[in-house]
CSV table of C-alpha atoms in Angstrom, one decimal:
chain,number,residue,atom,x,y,z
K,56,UNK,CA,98.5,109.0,15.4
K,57,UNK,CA,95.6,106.9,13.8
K,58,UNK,CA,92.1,108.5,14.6
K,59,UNK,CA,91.3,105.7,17.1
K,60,UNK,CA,94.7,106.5,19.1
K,61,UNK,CA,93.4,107.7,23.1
K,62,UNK,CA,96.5,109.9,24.1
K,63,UNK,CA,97.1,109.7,27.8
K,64,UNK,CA,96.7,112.0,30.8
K,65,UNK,CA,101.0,112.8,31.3
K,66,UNK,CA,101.7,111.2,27.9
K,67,UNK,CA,104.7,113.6,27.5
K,68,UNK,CA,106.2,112.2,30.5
K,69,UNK,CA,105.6,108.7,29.0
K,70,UNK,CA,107.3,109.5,25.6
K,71,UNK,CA,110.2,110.9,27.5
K,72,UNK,CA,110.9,108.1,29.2
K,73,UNK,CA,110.5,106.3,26.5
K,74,UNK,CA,113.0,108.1,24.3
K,75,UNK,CA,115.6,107.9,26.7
K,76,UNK,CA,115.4,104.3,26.7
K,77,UNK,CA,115.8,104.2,23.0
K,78,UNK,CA,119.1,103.1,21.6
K,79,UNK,CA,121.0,105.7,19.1
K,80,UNK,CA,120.2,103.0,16.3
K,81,UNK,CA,116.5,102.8,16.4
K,82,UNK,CA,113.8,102.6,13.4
K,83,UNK,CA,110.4,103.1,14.8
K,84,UNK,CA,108.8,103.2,18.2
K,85,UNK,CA,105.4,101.6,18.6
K,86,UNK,CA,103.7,103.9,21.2
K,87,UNK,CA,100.7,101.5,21.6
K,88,UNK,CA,100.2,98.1,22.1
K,89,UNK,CA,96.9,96.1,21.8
K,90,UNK,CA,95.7,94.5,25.2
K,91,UNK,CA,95.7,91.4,23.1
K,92,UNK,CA,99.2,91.3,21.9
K,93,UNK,CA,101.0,92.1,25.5
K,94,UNK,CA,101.3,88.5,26.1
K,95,UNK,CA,103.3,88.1,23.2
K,96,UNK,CA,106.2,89.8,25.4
K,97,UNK,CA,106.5,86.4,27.0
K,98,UNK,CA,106.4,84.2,23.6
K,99,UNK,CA,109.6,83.3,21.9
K,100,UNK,CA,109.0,83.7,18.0
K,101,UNK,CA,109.9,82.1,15.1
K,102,UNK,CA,110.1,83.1,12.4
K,103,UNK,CA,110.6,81.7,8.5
K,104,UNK,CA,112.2,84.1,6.2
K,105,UNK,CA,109.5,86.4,5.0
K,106,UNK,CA,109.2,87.4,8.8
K,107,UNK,CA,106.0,85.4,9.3
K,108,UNK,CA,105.7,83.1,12.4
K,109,UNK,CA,106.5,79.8,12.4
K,110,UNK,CA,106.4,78.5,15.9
K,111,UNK,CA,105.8,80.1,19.0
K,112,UNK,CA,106.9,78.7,22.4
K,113,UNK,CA,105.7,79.4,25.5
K,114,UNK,CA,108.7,80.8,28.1
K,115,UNK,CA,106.9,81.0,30.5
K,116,UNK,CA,106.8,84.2,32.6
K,117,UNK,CA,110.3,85.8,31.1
K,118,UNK,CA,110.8,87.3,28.0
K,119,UNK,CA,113.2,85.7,25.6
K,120,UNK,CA,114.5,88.4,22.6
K,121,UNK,CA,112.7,90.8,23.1
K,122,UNK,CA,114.4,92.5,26.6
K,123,UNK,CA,117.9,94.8,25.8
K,124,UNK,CA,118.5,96.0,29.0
K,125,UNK,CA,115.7,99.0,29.1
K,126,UNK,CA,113.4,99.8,32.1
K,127,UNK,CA,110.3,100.9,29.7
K,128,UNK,CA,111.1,99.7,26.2
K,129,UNK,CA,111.7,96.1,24.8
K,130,UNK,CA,112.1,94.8,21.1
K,131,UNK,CA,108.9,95.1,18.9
K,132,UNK,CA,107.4,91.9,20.0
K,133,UNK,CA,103.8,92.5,18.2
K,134,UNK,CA,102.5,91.8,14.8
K,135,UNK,CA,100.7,95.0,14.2
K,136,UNK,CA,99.2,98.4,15.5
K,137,UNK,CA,100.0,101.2,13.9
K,138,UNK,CA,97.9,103.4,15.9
K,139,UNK,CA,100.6,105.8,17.4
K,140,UNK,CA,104.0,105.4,16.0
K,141,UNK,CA,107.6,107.1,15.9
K,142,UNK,CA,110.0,106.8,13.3
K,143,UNK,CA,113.7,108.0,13.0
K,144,UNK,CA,115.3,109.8,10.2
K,145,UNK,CA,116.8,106.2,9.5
K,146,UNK,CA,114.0,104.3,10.0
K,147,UNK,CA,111.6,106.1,7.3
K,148,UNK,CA,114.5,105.9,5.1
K,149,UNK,CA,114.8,102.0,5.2
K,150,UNK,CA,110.8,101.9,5.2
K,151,UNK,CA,111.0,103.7,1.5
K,152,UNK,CA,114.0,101.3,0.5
K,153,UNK,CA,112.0,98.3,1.7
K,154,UNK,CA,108.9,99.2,0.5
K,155,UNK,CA,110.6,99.9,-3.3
K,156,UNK,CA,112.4,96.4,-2.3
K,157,UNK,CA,109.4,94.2,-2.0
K,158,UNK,CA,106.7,96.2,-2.5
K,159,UNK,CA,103.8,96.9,0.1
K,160,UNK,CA,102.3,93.0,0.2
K,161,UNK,CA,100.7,93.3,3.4
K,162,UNK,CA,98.7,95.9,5.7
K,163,UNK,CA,101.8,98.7,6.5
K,164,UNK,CA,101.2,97.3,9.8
K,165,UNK,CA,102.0,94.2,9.4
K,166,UNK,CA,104.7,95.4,7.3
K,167,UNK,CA,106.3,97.4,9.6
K,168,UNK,CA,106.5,94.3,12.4
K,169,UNK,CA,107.0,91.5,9.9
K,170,UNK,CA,110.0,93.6,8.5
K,171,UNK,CA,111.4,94.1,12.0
K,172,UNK,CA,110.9,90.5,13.0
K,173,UNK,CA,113.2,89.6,10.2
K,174,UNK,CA,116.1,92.1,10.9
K,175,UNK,CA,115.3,94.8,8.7
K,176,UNK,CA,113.9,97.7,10.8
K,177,UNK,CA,115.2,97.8,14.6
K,178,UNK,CA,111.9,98.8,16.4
K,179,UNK,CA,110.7,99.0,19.5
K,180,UNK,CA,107.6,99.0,21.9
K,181,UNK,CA,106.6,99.5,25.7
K,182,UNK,CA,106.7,96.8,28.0
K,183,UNK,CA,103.6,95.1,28.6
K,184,UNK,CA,104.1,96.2,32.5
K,185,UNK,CA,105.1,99.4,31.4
K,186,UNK,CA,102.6,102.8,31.3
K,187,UNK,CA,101.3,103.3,27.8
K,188,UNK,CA,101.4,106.3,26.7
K,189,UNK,CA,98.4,105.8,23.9
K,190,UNK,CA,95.3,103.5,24.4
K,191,UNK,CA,92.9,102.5,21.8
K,192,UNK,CA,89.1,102.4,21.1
K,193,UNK,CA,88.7,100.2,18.2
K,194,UNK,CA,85.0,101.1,18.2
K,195,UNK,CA,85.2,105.3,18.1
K,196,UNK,CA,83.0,106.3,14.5
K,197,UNK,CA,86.7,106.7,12.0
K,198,UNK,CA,86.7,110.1,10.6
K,199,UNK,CA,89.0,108.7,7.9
K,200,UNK,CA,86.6,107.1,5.6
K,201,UNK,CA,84.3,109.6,5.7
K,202,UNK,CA,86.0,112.0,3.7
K,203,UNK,CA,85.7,112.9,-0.3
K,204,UNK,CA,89.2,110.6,-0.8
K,205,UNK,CA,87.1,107.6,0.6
K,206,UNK,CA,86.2,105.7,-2.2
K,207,UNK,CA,84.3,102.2,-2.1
């Protein structure tokens, strides 16, 4: 959880129903998803192979790649938000490998989406009609760079 993550009354419930909706094979679970980027749900992306978009194309009101069969969960369909976030055993494995790979050449993020929009990470995300578990408040004071390891 980043320090602007708003944790939900019955969030508990939330994340269960999110993990059982999880496949055995899963990287990372986004538990948050900006208002902004719920839309993309309906977008089908492309991408070029770095991961970044090249196209998008409106589908109108269904989702193209990003549904797999799961009530609450669909394929990571945004391009960052890192405020609350899961990650399996696997997945923080293949985040070191990746990160050796190609080195950290964007916000982690970014990095985290960009590398699951290319095949490399199998992530995931709530629904945009789905509860979310964690809100955000992009404008709470940070307590993070207000510590003696802040340096300007």
């Amino acid at each position: 959880f980043e320090d602007d993550a708003l944790v939900s009354p019955g969030f508990n419930g939330f994340l269960d129903l999110y993990i059982e909706d999880l496949p055995e094979d899963w990287d990372f679970l986004s538990l948050a998803v900006p208002e902004n980027q719920r839309r993309d749900f309906l977008y089908r992306q492309v991408y070029d192979d770095t991961g970044h978009p090249k196209n998008i194309i409106r589908s109108g009101e269904q989702a193209f790649e990003y549904e797999y069969g799961a009530p609450t969960l669909a394929r990571a369909y945004q391009g960052y938000c890192c405020v609350a976030t899961m990650y399996s055993r696997q997945g923080a494995q293949k985040l070191l490998t990746l990160a050796k790979e190609y080195g950290m050449y964007t916000p982690v993020d970014c990095f985290l989406f960009l590398s699951s929009h290319r095949g490399r990470l199998n992530a995931f995300a709530p629904k945009p009609d789905s509860p979310m578990g964690v809100g955000i408040d992009w404008h709470i004071p940070t307590s993070v760079q207000k510590t003696d390891r802040f340096v300007r």
